[in-house]
Tab-separated table of C-alpha atoms and ligand atoms in Angstrom:
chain	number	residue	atom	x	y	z
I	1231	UNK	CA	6.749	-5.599	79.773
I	1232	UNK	CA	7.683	-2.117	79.333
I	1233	UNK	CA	11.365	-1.126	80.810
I	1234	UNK	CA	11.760	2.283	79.612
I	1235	UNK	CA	14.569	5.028	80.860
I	1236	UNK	CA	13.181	6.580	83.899
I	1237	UNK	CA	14.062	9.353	86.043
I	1238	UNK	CA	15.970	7.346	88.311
I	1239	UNK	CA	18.502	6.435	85.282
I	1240	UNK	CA	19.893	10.062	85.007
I	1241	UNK	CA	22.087	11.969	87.477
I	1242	UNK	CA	19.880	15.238	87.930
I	1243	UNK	CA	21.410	17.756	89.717
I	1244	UNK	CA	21.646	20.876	88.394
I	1245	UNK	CA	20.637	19.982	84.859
I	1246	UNK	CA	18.158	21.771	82.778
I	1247	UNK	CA	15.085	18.797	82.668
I	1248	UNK	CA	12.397	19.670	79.969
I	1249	UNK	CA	9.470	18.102	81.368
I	1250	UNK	CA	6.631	17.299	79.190
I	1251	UNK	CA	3.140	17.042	81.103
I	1252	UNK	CA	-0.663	17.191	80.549
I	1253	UNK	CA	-2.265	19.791	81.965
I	1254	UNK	CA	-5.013	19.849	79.722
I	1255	UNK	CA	-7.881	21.005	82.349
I	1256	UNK	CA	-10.612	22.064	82.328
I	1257	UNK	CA	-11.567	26.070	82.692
I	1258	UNK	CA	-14.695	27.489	83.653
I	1259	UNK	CA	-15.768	31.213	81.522
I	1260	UNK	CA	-13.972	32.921	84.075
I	1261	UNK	CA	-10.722	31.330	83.620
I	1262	UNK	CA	-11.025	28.914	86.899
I	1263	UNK	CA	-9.746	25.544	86.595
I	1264	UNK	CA	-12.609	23.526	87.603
I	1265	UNK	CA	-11.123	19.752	88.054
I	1266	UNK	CA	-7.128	19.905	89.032
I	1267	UNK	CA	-6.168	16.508	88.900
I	1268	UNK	CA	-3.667	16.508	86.323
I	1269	UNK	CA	-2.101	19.102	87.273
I	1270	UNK	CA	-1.535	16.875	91.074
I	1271	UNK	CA	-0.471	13.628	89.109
I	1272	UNK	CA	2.308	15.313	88.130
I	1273	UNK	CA	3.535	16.418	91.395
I	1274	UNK	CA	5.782	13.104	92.328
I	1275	UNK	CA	7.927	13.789	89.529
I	1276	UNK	CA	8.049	17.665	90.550
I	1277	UNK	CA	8.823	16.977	93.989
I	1278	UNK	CA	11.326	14.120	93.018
I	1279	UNK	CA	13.087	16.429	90.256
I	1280	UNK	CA	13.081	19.486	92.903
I	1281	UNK	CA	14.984	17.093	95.429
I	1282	UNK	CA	17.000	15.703	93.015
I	1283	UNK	CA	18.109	19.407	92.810
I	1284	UNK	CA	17.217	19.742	88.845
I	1285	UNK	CA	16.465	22.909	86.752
I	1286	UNK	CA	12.771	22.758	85.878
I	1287	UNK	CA	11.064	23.686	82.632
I	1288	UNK	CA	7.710	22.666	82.537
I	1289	UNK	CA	5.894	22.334	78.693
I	1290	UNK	CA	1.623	21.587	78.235
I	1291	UNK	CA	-0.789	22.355	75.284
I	1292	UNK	CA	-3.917	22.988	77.119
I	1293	UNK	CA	-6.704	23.116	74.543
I	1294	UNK	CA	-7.237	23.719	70.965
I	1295	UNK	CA	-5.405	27.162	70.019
I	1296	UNK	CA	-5.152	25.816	66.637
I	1297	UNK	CA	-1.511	27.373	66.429
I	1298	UNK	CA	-2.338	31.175	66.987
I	1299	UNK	CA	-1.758	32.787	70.941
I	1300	UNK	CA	-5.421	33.012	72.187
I	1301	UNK	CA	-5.252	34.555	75.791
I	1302	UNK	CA	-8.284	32.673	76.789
I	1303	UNK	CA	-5.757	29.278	76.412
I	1304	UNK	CA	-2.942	30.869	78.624
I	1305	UNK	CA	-1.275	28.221	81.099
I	1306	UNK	CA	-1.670	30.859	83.323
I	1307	UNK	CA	-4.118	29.178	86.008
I	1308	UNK	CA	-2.110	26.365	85.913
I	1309	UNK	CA	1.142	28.191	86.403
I	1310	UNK	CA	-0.734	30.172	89.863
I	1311	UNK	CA	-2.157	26.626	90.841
I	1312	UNK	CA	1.280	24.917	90.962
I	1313	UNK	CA	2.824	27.417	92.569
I	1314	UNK	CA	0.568	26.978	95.323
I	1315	UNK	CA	0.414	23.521	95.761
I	1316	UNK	CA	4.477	23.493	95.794
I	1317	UNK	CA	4.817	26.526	97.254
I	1318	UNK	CA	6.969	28.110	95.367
I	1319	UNK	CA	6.894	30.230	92.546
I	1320	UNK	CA	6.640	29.392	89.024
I	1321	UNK	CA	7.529	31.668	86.352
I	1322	UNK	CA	4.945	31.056	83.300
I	1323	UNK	CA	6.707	32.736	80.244
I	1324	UNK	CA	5.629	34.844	77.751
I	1325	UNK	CA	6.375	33.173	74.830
I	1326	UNK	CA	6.520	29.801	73.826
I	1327	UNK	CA	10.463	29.023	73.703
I	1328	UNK	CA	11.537	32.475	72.399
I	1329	UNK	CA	13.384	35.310	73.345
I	1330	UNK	CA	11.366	35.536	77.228
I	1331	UNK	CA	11.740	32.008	77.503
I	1332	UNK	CA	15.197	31.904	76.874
I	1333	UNK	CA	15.878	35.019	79.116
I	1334	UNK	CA	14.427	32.880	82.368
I	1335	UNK	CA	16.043	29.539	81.604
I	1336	UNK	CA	19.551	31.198	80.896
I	1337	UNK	CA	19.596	32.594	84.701
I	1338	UNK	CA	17.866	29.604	86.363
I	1339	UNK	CA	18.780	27.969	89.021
I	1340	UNK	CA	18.395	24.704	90.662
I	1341	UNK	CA	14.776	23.621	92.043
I	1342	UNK	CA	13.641	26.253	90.052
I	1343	UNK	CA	10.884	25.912	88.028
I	1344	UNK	CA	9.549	28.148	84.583
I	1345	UNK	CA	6.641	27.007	82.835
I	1346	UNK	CA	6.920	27.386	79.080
I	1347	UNK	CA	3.353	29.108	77.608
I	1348	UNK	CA	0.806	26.678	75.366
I	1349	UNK	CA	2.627	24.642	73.148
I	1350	UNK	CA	0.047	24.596	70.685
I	1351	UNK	CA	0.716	28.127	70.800
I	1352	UNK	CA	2.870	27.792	68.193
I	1353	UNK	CA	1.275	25.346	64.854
I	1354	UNK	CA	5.274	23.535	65.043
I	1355	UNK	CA	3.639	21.700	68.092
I	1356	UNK	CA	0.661	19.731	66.106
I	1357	UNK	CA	2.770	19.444	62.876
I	1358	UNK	CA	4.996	17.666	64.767
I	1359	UNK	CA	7.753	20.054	63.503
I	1360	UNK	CA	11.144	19.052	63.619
I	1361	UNK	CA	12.427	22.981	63.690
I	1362	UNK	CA	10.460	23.645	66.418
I	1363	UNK	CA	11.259	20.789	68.397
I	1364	UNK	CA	14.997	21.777	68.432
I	1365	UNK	CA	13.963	25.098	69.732
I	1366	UNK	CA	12.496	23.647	72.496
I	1367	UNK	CA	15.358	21.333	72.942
I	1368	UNK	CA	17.917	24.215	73.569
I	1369	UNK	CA	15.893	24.646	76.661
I	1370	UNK	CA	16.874	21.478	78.176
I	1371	UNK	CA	19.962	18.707	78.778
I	1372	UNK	CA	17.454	15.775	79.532
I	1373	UNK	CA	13.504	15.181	78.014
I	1374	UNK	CA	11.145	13.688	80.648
I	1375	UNK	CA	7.578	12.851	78.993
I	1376	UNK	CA	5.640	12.306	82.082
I	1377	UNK	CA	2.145	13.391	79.770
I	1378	UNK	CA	0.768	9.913	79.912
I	1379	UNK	CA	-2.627	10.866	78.569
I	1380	UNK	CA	-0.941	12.491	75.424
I	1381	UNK	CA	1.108	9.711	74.793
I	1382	UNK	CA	-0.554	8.781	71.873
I	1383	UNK	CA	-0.561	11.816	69.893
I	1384	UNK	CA	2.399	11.968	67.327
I	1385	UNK	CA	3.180	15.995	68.055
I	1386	UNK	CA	6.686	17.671	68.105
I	1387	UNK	CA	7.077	17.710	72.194
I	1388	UNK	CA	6.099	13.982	72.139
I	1389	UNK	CA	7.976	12.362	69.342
I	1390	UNK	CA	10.338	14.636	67.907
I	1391	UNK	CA	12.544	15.945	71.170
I	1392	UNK	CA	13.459	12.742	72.662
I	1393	UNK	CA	15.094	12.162	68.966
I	1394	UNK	CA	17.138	15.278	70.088
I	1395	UNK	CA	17.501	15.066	73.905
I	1396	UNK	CA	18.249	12.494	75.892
I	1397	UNK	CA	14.770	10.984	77.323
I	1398	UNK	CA	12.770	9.508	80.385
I	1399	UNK	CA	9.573	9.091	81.154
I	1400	UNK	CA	8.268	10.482	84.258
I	1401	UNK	CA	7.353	8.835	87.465
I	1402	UNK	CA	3.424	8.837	86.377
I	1403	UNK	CA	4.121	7.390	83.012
I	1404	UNK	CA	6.267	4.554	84.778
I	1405	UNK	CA	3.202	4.115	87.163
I	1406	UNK	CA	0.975	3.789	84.114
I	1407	UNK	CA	3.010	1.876	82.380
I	1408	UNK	CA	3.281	-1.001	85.189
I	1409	UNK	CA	-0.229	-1.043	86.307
I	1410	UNK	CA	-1.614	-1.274	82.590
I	1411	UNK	CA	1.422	-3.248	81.552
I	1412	UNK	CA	0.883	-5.781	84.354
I	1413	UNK	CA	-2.884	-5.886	83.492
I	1414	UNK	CA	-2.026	-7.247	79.909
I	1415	UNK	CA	0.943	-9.595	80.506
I	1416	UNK	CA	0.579	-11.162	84.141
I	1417	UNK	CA	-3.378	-10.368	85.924
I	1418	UNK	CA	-3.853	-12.247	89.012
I	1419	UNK	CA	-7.120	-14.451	88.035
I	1420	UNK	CA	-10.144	-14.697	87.247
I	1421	UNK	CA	-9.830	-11.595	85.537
I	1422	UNK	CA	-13.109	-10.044	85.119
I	1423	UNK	CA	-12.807	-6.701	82.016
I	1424	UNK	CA	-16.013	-4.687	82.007
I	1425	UNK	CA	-16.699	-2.930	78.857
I	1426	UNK	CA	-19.054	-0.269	78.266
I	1427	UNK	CA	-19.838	3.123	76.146
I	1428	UNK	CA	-20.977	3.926	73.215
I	1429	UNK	CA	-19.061	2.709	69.550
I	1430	UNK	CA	-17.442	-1.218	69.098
I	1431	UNK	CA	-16.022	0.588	66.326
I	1432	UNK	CA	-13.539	2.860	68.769
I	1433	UNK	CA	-12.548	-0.764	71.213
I	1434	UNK	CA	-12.515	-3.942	68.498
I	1435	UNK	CA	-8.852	-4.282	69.133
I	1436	UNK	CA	-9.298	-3.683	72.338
I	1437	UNK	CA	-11.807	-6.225	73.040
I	1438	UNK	CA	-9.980	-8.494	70.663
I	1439	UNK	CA	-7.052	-8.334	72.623
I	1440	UNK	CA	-8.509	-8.564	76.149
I	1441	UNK	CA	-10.246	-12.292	74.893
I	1442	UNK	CA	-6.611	-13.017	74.908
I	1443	UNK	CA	-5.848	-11.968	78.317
I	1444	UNK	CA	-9.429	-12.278	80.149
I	1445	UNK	CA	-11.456	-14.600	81.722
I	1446	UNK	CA	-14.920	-13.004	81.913
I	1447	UNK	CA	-15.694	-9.939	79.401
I	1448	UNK	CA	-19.044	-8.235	80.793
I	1449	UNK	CA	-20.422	-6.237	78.256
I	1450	UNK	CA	-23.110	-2.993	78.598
I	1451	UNK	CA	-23.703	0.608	77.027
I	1452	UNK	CA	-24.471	1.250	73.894
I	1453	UNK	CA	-21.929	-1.293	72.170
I	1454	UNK	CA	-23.967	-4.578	73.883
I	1455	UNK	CA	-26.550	-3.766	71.292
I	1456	UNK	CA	-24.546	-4.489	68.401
I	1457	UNK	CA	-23.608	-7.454	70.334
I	1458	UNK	CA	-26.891	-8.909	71.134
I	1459	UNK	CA	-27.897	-8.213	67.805
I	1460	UNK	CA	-24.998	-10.371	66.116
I	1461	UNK	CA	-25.843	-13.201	68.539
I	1462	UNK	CA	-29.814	-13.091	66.793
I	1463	UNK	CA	-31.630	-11.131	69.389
I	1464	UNK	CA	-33.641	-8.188	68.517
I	1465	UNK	CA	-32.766	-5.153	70.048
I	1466	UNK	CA	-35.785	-2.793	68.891
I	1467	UNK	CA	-34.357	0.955	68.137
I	1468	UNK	CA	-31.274	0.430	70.540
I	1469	UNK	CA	-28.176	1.916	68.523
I	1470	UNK	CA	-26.235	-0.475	66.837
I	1471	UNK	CA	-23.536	-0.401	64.525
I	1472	UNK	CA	-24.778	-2.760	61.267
I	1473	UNK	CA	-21.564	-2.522	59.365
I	1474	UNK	CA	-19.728	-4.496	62.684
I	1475	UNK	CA	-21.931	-7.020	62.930
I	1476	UNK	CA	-19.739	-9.214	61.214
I	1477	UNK	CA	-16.703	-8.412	63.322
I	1478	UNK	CA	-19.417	-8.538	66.393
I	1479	UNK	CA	-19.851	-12.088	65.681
I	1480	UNK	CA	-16.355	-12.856	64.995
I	1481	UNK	CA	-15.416	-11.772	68.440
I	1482	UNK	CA	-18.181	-13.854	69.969
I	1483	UNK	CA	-16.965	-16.815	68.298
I	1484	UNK	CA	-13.497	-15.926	69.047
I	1485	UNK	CA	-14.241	-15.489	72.819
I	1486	UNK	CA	-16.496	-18.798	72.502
I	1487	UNK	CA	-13.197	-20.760	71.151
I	1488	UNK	CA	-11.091	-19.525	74.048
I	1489	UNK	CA	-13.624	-20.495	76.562
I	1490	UNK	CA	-13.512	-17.021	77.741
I	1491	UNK	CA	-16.928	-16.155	78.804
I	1492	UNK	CA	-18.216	-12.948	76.994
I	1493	UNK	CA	-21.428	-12.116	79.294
I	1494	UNK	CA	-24.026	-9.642	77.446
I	1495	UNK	CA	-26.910	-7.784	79.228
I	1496	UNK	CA	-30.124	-10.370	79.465
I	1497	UNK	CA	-32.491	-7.066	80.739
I	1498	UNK	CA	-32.451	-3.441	80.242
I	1499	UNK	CA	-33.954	0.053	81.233
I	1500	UNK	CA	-35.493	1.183	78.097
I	1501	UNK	CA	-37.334	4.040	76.541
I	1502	UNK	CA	-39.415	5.583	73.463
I	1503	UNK	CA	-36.891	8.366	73.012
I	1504	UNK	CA	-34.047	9.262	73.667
I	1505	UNK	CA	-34.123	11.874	76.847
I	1506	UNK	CA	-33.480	12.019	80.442
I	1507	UNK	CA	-37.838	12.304	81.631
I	1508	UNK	CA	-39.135	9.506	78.553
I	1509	UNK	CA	-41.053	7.068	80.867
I	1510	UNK	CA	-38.973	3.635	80.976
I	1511	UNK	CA	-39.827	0.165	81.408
I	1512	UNK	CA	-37.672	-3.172	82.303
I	1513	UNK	CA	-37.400	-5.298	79.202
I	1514	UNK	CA	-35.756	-8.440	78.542
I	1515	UNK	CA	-33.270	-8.848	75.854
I	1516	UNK	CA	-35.103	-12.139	74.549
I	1517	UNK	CA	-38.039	-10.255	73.886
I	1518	UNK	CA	-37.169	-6.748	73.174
I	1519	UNK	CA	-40.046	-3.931	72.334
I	1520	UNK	CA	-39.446	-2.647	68.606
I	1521	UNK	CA	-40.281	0.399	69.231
I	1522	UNK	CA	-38.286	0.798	72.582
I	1523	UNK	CA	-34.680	1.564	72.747
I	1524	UNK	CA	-32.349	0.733	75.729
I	1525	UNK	CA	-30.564	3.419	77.619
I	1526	UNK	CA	-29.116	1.093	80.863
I	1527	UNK	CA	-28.824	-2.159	82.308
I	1528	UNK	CA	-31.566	-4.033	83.786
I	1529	UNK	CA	-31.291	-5.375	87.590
I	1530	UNK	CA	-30.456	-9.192	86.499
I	1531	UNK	CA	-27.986	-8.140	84.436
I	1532	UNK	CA	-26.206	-6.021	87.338
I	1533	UNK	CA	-26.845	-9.028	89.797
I	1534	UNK	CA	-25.141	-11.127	86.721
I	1535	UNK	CA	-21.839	-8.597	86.505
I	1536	UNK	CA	-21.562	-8.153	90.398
I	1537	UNK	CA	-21.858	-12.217	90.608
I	1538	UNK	CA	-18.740	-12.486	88.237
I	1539	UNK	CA	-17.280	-9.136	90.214
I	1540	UNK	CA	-17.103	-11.320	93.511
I	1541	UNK	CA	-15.407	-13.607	91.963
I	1542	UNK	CA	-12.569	-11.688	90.471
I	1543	UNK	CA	-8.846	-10.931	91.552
I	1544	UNK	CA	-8.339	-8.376	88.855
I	1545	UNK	CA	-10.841	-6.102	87.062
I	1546	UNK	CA	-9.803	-3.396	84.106
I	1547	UNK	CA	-13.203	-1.178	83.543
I	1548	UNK	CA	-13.598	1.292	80.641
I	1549	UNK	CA	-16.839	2.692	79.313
I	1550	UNK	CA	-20.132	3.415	81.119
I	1551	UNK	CA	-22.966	1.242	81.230
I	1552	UNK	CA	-25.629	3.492	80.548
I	1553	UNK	CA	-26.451	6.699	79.269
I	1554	UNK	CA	-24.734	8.129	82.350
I	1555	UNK	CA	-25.512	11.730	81.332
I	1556	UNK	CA	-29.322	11.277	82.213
I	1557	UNK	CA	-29.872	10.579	86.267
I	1558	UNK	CA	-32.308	7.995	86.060
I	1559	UNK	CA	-30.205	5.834	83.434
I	1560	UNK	CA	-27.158	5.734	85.410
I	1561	UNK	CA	-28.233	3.543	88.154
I	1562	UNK	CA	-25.976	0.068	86.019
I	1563	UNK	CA	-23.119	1.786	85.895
I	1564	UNK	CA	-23.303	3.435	89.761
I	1565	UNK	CA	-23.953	-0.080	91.226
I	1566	UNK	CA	-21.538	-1.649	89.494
I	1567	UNK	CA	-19.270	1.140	90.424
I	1568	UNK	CA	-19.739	0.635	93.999
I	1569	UNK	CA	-19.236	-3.175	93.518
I	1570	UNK	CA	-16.157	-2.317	92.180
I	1571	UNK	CA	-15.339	-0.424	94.986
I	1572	UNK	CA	-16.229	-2.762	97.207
I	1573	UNK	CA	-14.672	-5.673	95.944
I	1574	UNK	CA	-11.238	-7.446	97.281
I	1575	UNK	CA	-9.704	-7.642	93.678
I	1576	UNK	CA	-6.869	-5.190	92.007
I	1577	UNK	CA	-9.295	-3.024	90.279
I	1578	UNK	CA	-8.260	-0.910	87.558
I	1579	UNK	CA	-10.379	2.188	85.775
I	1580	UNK	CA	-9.167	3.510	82.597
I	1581	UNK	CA	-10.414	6.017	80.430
I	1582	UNK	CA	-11.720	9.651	80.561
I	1583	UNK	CA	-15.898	8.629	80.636
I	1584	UNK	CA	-15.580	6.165	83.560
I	1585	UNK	CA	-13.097	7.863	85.625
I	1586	UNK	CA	-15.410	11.062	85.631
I	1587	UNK	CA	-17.809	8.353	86.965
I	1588	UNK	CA	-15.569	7.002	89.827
I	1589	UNK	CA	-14.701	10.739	90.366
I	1590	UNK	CA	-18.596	12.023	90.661
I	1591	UNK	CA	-19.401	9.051	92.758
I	1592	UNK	CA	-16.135	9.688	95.071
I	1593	UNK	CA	-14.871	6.468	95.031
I	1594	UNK	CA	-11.671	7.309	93.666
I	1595	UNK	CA	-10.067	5.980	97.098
I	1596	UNK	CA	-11.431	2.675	96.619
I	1597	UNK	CA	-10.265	1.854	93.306
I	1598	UNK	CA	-6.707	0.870	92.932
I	1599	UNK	CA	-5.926	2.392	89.928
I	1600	UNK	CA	-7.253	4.950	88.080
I	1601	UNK	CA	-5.625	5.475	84.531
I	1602	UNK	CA	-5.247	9.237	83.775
I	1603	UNK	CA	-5.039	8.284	79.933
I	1604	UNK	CA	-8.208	8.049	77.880
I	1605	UNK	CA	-6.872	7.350	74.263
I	1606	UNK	CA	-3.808	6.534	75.307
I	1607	UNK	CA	-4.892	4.100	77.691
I	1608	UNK	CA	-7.455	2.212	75.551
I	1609	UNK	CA	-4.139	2.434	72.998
I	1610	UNK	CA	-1.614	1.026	75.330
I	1611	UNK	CA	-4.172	-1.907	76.346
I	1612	UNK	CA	-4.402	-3.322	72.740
I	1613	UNK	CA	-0.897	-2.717	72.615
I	1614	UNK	CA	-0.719	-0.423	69.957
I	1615	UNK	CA	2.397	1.349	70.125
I	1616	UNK	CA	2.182	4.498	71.701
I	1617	UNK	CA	4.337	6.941	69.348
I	1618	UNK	CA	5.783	9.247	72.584
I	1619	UNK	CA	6.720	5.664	74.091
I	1620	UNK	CA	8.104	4.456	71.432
I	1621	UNK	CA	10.169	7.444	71.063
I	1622	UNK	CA	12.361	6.619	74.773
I	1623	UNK	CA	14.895	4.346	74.617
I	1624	UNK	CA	14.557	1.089	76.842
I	1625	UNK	CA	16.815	0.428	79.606
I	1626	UNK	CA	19.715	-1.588	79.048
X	1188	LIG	P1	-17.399	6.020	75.075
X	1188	LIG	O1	-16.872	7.372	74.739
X	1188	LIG	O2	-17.304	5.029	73.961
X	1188	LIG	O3	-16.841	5.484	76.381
X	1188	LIG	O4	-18.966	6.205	75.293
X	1188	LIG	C1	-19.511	6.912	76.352
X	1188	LIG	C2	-20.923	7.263	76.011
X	1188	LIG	O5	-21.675	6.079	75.811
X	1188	LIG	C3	-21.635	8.029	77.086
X	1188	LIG	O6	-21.834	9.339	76.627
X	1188	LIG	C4	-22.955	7.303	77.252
X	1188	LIG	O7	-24.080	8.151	77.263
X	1188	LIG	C5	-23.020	6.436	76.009
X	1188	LIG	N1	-23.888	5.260	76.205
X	1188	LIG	C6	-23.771	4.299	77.132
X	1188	LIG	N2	-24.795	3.446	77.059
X	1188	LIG	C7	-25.599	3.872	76.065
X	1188	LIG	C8	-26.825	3.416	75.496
X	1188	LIG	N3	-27.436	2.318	75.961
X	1188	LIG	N4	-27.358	4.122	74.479
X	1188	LIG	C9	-26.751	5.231	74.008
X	1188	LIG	N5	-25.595	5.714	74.494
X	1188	LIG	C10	-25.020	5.046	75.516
């Protein structure tokens, strides 16, 4: 499906490669980077430019500097934390691609690596500025996006400089770009998509599209309620989204035409309001307490899902089950988790909320893939272009 320029299509050595990555993570008040996963998804592509014998210069944004230098957004952990998981040093500069920056690259050499400071340092970045795009490109010969999770975000590193550079995308964003790719266009069936979380309004393409590619859609979270409630059952004071119950229904009957089986929660965990020590009761979706709202998925609705689970050769998941936040209305989405897990099929998590899920449960080891994209994965799946895809040329 995808066929983009990679890495591999470029003769490397010695040339100046301005790679783009996401090291968006998460900092404690005292600076500490709490949760360094992105920053070790992007270490194939170091290790394959640094013995392919390229010139490294590494770009981020890492929060929301809103275009001014704010010390408390410096890429500074993550420059320290690289250098010690590749054991060697790298060079954060001190602007972002000024005078210092120019100074370092100018004398580099090769398997070197400088990290330029914050792009969103500078308000070009977020404008998606064309002049400071071609600043940054007189940093580098070739443009490697391997920032999967920012894919999706039309800003200057991302669309503008492969229109100046020559471009690639990394080897994470070719991983991505398979697994997802392969989940749309060719799943080994059944094909079992679990859907969860909290608006309709954020996945209706998404779930649109997946009736097209699916066999089973298992529905929970907060977005079964609109659901349920288009297909005449009360819900009580569960949240639902009244101005999609038309589109609800459409995708019912749309998923009804197909034969695809669209499977919505028949019990739930519910409460009088909504916080994590409310007493809770097991109710049943045909005859739902008004004054009760539902904050998790009952047990024969998780018997239901890990039925069709057993079954399945592939699974995509995206979007807790419950309110996940609150202990005692996590148990759905845990046991389906460890189903997952458990099961023999190609499993697949994308999306921020569920892979903090696999990650807190520590079952990232038995899932096949999990997506490092959250927008840009739920983007790519309902094949919306991504703009910072669309932006590298396909192989010939
Ligand atoms: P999303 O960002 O769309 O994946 O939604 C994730 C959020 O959905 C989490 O913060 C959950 O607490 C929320 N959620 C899941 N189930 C429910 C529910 N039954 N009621 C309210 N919120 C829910």
């Amino acid at each position: 499906m995808f066929n983009k320029l990679s890495l591999k299509d470029f003769d490397l050595k010695g040339k100046r490669v301005l790679l783009r990555v996401d090291y968006n993570v998460p900092l404690n008040s005292n600076l500490q980077i709490t949760n360094t996963k992105r920053i070790r998804a992007s270490l194939p592509t170091l290790k394959y430019l640094i013995e392919h014998e390229a010139k490294i210069i590494i770009i981020s944004h890492l929060g929301r500097p809103d275009g001014k230098e704010k010390p408390e957004f410096s890429l500074k952990p993550v420059a320290e934390k690289l250098g010690l998981m590749l054991k060697r040093p790298v060079l954060l500069t001190a602007d972002v691609g000024g005078t210092d920056t120019y100074k370092y690259v100018r004398t580099m050499r090769e398997g070197d690596i400088i990290m330029v400071e914050n792009l969103r340092f500078d308000p070009g970045e977020e404008a998606n500025d064309f002049d400071f795009a071609n600043r940054l490109a007189c940093l580098g010969d070739i443009f490697c996006n391997d920032a999967f999770g920012t894919m999706h975000r039309s800003h200057a590193s991302i669309t503008r400089l492969p229109e100046i550079l020559p471009a690639c995308v990394g080897l994470l964003v070719e991983k991505e770009l398979s697994v997802l790719g392969a989940a749309i266009e060719s799943p080994k069936r059944p094909y079992v998509v679990i859907l969860g979380g909290a608006k309709v309004k954020d996945k209706i393409s998404l779930i649109s599209r997946l009736i097209d590619v699916a066999d089973v859609l298992l529905i929970g979270g907060a977005m079964s309620y609109t659901f349920l409630s288009a297909a005449g059952f009360s819900v009580g004071r569960s949240i639902i989204e009244k101005d999609k119950l038309e589109l609800a229904k459409l995708l019912l009957d749309k998923a009804k035409r197909q034969d695809v089986k669209m499977v919505l929660p028949t019990d739930h965990v519910a409460t009088g309001e909504f916080s994590f020590s409310a007493p809770s009761a097991v109710v049943q979706s045909k005859n739902f307490p008004n004054i009760l709202m539902g904050m998790d998925i009952g047990p024969s609705t998780i018997k239901t899902f890990k039925h069709y689970i057993s079954k399945a050769s592939t699974i995509f998941w995206n979007g807790p089950l419950g309110v996940v936040e609150f202990d005692r209305f996590s148990k759905g989405t845990e046991e389906i988790l460890k189903a997952v897990a458990n099961s023999k099929a190609f499993t697949i998590v994308g999306g921020g909320d569920t892979a903090k899920c696999v990650e807190q449960a520590k079952l990232q080891s038995k899932i096949n893939f999990v997506s490092t994209g959250g927008g840009a994965t739920l983007a790519l799946m309902e094949g919306v272009g991504l703009p910072g895809l669309k932006a590298i040329k396909e192989r010939i």
